[in-house]
mmCIF file with all atom_site columns, N, CA and C in Angstrom:
data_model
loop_
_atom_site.group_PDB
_atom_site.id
_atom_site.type_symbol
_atom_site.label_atom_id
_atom_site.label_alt_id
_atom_site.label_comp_id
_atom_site.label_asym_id
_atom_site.label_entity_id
_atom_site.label_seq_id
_atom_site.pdbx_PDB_ins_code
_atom_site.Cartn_x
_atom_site.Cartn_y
_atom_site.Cartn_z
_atom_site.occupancy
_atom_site.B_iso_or_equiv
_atom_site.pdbx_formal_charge
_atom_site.auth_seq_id
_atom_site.auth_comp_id
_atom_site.auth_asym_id
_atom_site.auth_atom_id
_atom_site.pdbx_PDB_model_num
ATOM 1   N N  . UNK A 1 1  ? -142.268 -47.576 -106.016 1.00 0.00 ? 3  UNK A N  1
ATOM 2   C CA . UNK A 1 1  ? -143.623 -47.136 -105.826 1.00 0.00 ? 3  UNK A CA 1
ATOM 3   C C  . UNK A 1 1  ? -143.628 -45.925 -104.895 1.00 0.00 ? 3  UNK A C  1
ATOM 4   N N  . UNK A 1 2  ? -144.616 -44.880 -105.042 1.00 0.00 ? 4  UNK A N  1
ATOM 5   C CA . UNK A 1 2  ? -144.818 -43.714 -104.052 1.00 0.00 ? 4  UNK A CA 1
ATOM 6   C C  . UNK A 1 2  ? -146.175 -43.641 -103.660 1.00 0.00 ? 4  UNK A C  1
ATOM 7   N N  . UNK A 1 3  ? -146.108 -43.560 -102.115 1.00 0.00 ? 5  UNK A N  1
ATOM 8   C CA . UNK A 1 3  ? -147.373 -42.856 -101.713 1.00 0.00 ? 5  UNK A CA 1
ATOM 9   C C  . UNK A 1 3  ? -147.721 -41.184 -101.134 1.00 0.00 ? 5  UNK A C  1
ATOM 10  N N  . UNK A 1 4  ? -148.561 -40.680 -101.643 1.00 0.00 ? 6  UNK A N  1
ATOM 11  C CA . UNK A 1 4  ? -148.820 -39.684 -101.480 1.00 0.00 ? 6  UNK A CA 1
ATOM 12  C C  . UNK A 1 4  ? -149.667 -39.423 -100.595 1.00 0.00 ? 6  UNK A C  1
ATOM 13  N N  . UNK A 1 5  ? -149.649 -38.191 -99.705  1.00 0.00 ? 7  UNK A N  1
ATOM 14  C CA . UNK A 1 5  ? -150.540 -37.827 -98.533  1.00 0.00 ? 7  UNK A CA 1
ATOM 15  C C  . UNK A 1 5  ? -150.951 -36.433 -98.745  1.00 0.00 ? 7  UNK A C  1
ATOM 16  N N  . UNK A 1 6  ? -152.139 -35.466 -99.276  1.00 0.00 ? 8  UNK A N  1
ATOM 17  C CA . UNK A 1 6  ? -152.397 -34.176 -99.080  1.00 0.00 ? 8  UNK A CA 1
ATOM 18  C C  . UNK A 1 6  ? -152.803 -33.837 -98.076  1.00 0.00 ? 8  UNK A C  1
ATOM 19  N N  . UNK A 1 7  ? -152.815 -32.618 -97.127  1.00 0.00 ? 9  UNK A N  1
ATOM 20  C CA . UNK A 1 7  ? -153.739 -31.896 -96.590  1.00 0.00 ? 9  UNK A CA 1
ATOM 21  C C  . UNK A 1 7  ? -155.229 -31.670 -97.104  1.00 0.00 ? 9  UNK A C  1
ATOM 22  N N  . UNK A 1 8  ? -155.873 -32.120 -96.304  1.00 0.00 ? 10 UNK A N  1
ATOM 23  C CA . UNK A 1 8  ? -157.444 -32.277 -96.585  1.00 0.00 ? 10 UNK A CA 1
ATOM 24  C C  . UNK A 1 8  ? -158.050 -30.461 -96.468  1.00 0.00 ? 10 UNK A C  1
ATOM 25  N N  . UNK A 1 9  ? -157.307 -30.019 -95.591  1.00 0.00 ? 11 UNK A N  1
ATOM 26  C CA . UNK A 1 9  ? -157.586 -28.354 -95.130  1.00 0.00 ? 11 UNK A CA 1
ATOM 27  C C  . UNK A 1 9  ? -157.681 -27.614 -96.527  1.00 0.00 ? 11 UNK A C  1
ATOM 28  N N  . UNK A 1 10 ? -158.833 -26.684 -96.469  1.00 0.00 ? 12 UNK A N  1
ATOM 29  C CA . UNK A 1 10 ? -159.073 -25.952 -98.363  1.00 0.00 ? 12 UNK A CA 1
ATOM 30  C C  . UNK A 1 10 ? -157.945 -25.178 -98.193  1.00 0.00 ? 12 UNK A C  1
ATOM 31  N N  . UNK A 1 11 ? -157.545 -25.210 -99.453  1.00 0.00 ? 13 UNK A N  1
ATOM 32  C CA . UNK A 1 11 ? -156.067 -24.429 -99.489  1.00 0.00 ? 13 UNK A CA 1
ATOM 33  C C  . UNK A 1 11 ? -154.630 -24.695 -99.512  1.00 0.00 ? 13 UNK A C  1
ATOM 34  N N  . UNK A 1 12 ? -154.657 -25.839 -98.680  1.00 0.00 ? 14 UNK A N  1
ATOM 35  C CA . UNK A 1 12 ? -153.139 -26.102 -98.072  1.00 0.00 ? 14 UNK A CA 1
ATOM 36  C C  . UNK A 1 12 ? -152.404 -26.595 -99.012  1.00 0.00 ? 14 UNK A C  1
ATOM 37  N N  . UNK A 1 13 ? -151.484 -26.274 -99.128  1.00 0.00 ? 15 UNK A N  1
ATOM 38  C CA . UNK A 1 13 ? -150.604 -26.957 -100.489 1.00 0.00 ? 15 UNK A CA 1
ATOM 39  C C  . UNK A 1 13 ? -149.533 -27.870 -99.913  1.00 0.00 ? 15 UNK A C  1
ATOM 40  N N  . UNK A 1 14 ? -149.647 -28.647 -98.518  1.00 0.00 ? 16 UNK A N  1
ATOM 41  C CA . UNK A 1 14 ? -148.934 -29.277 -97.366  1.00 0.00 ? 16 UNK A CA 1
ATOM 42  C C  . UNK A 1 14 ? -149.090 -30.655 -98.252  1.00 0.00 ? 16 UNK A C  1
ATOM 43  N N  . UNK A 1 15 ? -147.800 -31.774 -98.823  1.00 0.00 ? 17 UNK A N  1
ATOM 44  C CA . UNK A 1 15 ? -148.475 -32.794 -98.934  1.00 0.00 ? 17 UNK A CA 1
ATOM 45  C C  . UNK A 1 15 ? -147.058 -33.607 -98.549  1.00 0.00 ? 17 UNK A C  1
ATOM 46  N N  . UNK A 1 16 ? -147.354 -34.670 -98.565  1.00 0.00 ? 18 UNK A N  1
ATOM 47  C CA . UNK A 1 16 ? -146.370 -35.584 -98.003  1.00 0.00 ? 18 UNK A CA 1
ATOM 48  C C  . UNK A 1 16 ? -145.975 -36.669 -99.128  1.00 0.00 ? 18 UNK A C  1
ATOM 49  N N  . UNK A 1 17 ? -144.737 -37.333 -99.320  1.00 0.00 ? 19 UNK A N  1
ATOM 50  C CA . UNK A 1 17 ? -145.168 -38.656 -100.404 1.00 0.00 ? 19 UNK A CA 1
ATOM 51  C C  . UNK A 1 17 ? -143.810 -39.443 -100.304 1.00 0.00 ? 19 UNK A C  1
ATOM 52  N N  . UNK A 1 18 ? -143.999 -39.945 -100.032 1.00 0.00 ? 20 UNK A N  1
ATOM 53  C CA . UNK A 1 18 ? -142.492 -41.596 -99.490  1.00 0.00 ? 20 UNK A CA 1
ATOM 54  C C  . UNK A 1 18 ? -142.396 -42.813 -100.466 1.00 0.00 ? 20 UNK A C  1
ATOM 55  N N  . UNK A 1 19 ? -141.510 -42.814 -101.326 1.00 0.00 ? 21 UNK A N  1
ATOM 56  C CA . UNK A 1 19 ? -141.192 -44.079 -102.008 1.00 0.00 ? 21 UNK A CA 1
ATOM 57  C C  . UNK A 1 19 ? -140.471 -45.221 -101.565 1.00 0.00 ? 21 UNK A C  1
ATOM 58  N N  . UNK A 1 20 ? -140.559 -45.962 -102.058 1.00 0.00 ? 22 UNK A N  1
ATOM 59  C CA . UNK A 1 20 ? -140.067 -47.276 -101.253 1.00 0.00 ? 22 UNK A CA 1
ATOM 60  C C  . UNK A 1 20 ? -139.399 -48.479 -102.587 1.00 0.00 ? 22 UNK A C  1
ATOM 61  N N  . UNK A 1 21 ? -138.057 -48.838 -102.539 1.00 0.00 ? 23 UNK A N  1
ATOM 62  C CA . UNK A 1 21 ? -137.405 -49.185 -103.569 1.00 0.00 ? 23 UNK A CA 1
ATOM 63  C C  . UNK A 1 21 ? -137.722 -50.818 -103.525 1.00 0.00 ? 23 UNK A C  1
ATOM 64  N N  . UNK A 1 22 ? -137.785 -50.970 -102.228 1.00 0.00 ? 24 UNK A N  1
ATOM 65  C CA . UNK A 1 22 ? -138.251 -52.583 -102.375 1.00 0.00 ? 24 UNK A CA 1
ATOM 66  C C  . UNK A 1 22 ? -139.638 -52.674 -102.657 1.00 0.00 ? 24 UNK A C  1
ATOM 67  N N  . UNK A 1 23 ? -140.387 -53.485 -103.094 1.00 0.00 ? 25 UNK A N  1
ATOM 68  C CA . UNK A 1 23 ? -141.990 -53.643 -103.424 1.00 0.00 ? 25 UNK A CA 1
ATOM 69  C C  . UNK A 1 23 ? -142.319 -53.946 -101.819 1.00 0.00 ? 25 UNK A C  1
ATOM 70  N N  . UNK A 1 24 ? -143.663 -53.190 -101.751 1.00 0.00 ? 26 UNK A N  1
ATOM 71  C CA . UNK A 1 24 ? -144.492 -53.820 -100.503 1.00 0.00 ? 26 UNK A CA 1
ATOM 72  C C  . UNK A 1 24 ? -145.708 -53.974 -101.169 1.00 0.00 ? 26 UNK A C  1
ATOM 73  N N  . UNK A 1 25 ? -146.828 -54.206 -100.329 1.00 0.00 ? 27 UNK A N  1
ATOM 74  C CA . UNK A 1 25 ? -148.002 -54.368 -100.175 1.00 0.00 ? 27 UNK A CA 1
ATOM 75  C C  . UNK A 1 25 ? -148.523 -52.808 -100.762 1.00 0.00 ? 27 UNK A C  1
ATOM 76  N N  . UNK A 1 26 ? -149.411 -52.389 -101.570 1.00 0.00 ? 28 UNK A N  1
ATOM 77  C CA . UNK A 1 26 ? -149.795 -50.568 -101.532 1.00 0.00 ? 28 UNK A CA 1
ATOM 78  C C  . UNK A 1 26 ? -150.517 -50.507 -100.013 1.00 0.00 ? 28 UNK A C  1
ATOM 79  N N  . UNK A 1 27 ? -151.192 -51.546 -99.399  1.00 0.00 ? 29 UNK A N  1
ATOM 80  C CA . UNK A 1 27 ? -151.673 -51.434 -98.222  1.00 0.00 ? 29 UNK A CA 1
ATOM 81  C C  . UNK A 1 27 ? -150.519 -50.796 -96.909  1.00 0.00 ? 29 UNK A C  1
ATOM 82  N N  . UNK A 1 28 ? -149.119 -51.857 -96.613  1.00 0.00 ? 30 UNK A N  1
ATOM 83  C CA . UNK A 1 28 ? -148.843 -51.565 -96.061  1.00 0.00 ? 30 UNK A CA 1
ATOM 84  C C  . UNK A 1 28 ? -147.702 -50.619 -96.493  1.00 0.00 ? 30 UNK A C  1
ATOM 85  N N  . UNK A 1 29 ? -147.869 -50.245 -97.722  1.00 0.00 ? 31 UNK A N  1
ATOM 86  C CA . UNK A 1 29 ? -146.969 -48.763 -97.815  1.00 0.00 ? 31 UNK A CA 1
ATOM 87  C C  . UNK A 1 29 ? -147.636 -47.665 -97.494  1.00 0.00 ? 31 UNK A C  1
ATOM 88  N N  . UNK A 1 30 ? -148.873 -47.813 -97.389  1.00 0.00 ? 32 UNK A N  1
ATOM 89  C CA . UNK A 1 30 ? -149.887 -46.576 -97.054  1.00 0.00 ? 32 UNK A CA 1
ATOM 90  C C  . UNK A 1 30 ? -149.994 -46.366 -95.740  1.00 0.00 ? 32 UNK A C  1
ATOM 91  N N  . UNK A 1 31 ? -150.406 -47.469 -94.853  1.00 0.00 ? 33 UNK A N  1
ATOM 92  C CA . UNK A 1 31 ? -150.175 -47.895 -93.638  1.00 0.00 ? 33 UNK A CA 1
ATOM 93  C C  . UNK A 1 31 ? -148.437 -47.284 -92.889  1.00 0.00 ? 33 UNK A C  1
ATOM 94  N N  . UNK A 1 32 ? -148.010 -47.529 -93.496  1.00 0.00 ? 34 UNK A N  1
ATOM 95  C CA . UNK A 1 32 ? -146.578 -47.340 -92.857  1.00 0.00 ? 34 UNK A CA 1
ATOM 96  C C  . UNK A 1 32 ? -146.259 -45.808 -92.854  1.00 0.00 ? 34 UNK A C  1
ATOM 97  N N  . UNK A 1 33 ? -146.074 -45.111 -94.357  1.00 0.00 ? 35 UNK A N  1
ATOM 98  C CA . UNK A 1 33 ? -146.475 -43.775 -94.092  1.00 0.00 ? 35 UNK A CA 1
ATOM 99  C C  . UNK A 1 33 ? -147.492 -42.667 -93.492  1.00 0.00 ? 35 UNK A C  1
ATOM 100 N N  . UNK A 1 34 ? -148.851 -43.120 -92.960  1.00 0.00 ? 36 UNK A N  1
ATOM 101 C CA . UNK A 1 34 ? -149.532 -43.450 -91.702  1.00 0.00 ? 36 UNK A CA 1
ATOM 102 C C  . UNK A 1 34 ? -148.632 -43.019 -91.086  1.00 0.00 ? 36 UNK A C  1
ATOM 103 N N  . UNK A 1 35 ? -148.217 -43.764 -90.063  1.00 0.00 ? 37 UNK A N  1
ATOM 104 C CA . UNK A 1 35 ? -147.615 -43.953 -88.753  1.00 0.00 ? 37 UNK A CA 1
ATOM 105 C C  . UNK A 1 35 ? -146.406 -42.846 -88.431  1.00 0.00 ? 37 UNK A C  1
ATOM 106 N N  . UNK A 1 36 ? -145.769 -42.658 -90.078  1.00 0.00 ? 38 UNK A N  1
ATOM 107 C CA . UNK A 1 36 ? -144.688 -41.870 -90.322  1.00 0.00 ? 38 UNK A CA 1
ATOM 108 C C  . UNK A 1 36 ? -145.176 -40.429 -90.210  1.00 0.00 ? 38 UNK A C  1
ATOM 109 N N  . UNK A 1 37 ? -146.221 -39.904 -90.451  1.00 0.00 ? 39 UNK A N  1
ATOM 110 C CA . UNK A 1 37 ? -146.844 -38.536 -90.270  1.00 0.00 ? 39 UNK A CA 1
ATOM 111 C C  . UNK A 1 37 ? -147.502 -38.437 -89.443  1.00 0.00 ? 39 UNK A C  1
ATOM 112 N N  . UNK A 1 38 ? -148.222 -39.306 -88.742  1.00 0.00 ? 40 UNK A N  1
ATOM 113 C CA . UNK A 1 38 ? -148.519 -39.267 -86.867  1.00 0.00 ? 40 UNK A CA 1
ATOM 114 C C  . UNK A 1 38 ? -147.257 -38.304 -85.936  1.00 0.00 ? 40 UNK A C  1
ATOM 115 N N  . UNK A 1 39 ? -146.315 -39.608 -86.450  1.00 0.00 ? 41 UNK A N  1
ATOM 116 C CA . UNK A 1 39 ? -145.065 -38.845 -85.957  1.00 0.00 ? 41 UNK A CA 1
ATOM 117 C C  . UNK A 1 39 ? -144.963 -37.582 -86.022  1.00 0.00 ? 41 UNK A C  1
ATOM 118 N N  . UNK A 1 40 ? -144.667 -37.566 -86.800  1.00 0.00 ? 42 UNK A N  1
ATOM 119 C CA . UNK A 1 40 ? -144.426 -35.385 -87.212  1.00 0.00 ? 42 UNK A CA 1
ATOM 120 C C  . UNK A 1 40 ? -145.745 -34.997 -87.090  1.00 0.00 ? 42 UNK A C  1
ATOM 121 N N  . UNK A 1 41 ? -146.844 -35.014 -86.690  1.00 0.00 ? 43 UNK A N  1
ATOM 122 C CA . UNK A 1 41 ? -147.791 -34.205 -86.400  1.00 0.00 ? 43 UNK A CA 1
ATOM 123 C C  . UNK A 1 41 ? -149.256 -34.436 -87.290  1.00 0.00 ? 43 UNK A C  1
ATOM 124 N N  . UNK A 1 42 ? -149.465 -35.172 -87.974  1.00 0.00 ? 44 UNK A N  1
ATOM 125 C CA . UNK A 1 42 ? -150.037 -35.165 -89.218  1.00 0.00 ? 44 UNK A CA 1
ATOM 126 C C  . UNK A 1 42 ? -151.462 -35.795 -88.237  1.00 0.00 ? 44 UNK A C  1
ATOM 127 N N  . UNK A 1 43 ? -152.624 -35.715 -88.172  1.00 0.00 ? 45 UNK A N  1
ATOM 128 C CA . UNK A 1 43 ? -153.818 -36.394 -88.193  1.00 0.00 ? 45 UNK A CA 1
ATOM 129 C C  . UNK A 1 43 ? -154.890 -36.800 -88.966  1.00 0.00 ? 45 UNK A C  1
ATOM 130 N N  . UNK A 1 44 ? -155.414 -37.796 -88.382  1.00 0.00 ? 46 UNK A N  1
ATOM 131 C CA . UNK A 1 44 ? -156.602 -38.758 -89.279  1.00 0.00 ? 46 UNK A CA 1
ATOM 132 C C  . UNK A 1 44 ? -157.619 -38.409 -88.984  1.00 0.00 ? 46 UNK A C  1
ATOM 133 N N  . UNK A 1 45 ? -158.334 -37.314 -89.409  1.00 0.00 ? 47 UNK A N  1
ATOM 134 C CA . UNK A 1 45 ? -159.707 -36.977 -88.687  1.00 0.00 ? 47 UNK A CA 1
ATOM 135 C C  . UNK A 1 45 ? -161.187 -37.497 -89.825  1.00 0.00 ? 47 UNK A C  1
ATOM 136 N N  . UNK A 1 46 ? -161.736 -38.491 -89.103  1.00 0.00 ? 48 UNK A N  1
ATOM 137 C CA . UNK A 1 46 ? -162.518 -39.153 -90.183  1.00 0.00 ? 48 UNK A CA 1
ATOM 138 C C  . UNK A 1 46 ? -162.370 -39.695 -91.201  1.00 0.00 ? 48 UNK A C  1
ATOM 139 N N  . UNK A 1 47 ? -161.073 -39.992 -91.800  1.00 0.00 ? 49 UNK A N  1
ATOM 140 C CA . UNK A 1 47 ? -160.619 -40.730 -92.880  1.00 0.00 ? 49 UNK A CA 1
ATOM 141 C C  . UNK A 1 47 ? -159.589 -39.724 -93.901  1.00 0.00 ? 49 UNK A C  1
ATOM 142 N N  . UNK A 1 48 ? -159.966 -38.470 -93.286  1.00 0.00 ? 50 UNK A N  1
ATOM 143 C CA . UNK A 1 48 ? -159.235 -37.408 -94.176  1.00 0.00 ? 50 UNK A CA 1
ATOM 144 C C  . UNK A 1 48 ? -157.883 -36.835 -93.420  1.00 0.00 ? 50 UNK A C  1
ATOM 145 N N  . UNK A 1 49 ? -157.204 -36.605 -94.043  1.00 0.00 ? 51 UNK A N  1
ATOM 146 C CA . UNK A 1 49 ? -155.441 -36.054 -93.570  1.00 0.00 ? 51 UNK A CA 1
ATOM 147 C C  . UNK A 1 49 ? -154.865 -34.850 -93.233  1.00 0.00 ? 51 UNK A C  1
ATOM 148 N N  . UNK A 1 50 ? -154.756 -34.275 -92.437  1.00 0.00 ? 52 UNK A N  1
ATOM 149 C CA . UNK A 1 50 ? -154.125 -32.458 -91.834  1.00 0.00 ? 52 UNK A CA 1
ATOM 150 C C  . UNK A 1 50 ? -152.853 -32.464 -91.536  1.00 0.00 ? 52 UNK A C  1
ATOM 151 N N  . UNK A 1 51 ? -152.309 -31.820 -92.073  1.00 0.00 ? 53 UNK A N  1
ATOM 152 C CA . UNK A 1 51 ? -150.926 -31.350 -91.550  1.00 0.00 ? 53 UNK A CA 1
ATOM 153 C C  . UNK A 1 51 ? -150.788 -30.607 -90.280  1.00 0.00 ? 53 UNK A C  1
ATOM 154 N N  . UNK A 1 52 ? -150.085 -30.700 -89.394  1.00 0.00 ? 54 UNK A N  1
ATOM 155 C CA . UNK A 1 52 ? -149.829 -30.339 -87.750  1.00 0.00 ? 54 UNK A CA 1
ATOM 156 C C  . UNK A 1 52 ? -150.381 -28.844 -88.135  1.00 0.00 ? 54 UNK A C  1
ATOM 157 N N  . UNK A 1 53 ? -150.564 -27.751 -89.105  1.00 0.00 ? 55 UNK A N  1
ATOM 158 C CA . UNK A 1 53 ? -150.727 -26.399 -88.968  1.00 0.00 ? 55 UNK A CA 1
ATOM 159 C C  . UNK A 1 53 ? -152.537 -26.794 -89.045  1.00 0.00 ? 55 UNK A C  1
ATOM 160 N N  . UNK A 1 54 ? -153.401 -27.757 -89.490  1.00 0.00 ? 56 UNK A N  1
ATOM 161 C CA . UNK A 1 54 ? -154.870 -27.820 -89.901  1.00 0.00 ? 56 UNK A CA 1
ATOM 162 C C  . UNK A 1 54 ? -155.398 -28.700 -89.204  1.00 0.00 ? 56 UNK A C  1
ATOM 163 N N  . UNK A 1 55 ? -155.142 -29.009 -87.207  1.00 0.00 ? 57 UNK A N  1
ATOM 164 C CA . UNK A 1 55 ? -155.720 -29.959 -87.498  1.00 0.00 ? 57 UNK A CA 1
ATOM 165 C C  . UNK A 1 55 ? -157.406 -29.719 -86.923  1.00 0.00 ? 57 UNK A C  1
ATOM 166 N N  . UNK A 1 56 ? -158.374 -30.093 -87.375  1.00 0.00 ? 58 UNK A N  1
ATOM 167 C CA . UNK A 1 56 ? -159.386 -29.711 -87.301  1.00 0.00 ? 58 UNK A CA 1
ATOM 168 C C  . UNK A 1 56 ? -160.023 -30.061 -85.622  1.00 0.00 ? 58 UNK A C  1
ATOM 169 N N  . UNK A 1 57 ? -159.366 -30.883 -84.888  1.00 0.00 ? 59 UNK A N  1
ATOM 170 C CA . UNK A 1 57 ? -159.677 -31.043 -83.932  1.00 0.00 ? 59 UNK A CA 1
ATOM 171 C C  . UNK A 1 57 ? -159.466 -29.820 -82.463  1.00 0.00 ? 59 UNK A C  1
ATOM 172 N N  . UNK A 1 58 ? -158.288 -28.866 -83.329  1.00 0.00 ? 60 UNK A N  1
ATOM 173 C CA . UNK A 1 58 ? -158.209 -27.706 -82.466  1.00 0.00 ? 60 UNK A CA 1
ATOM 174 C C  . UNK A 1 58 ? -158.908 -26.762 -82.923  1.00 0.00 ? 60 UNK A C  1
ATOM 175 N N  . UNK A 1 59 ? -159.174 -25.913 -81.658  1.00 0.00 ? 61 UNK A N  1
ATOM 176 C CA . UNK A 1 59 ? -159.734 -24.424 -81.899  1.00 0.00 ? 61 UNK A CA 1
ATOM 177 C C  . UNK A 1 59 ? -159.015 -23.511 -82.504  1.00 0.00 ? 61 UNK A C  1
ATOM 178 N N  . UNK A 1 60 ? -159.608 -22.746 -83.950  1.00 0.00 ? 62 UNK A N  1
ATOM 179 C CA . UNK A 1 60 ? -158.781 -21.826 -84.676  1.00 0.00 ? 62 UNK A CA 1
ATOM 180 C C  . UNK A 1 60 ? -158.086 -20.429 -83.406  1.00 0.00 ? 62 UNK A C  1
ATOM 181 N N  . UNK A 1 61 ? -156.766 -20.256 -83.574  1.00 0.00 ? 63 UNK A N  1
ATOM 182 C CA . UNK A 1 61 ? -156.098 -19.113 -83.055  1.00 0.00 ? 63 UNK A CA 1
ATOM 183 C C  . UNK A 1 61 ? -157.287 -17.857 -83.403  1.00 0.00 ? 63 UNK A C  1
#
C-alpha cells in the first residue's frame, strides 16, 4: 500500500509518498507518514500539507 502527501501551496509540485510492504491500518499508515514529514520539515496547517519551502505560517522573504 502507498500513501501520498502533496503540497497544498498553488504550484508546488513537492509531494511525498511511503509504501509499506506489511499491511497496516490506512489510518495508521497516514498517521505514521505524518510524523515522518514533521520530521523533515513538512506542516499541518488546518488540515492541509506544506513542504518546509511553503509553510504558510511564515512571512514571505
Amino acid at each position: 500500500m502507498a500513501h501520498t502527501i502533496r503540497c497544498a501551496h498553488d504550484d508546488c509540485p513537492e509531494l511525498s509518498t511511503i509504501a509499506s510492504f506489511k499491511p497496516k491500518p490506512r489510518e495508521q499508515q497516514a498517521a505514521d507518514h505524518r510524523r515522518a514529514l514533521a520530521a523533515e520539515g513538512w506542516s499541518d496547517v488546518e488540515g492541509r500539507d506544506y513542504c518546509p519551502d511553503h509553510d504558510p505560517r511564515q512571512p514571505d522573504a
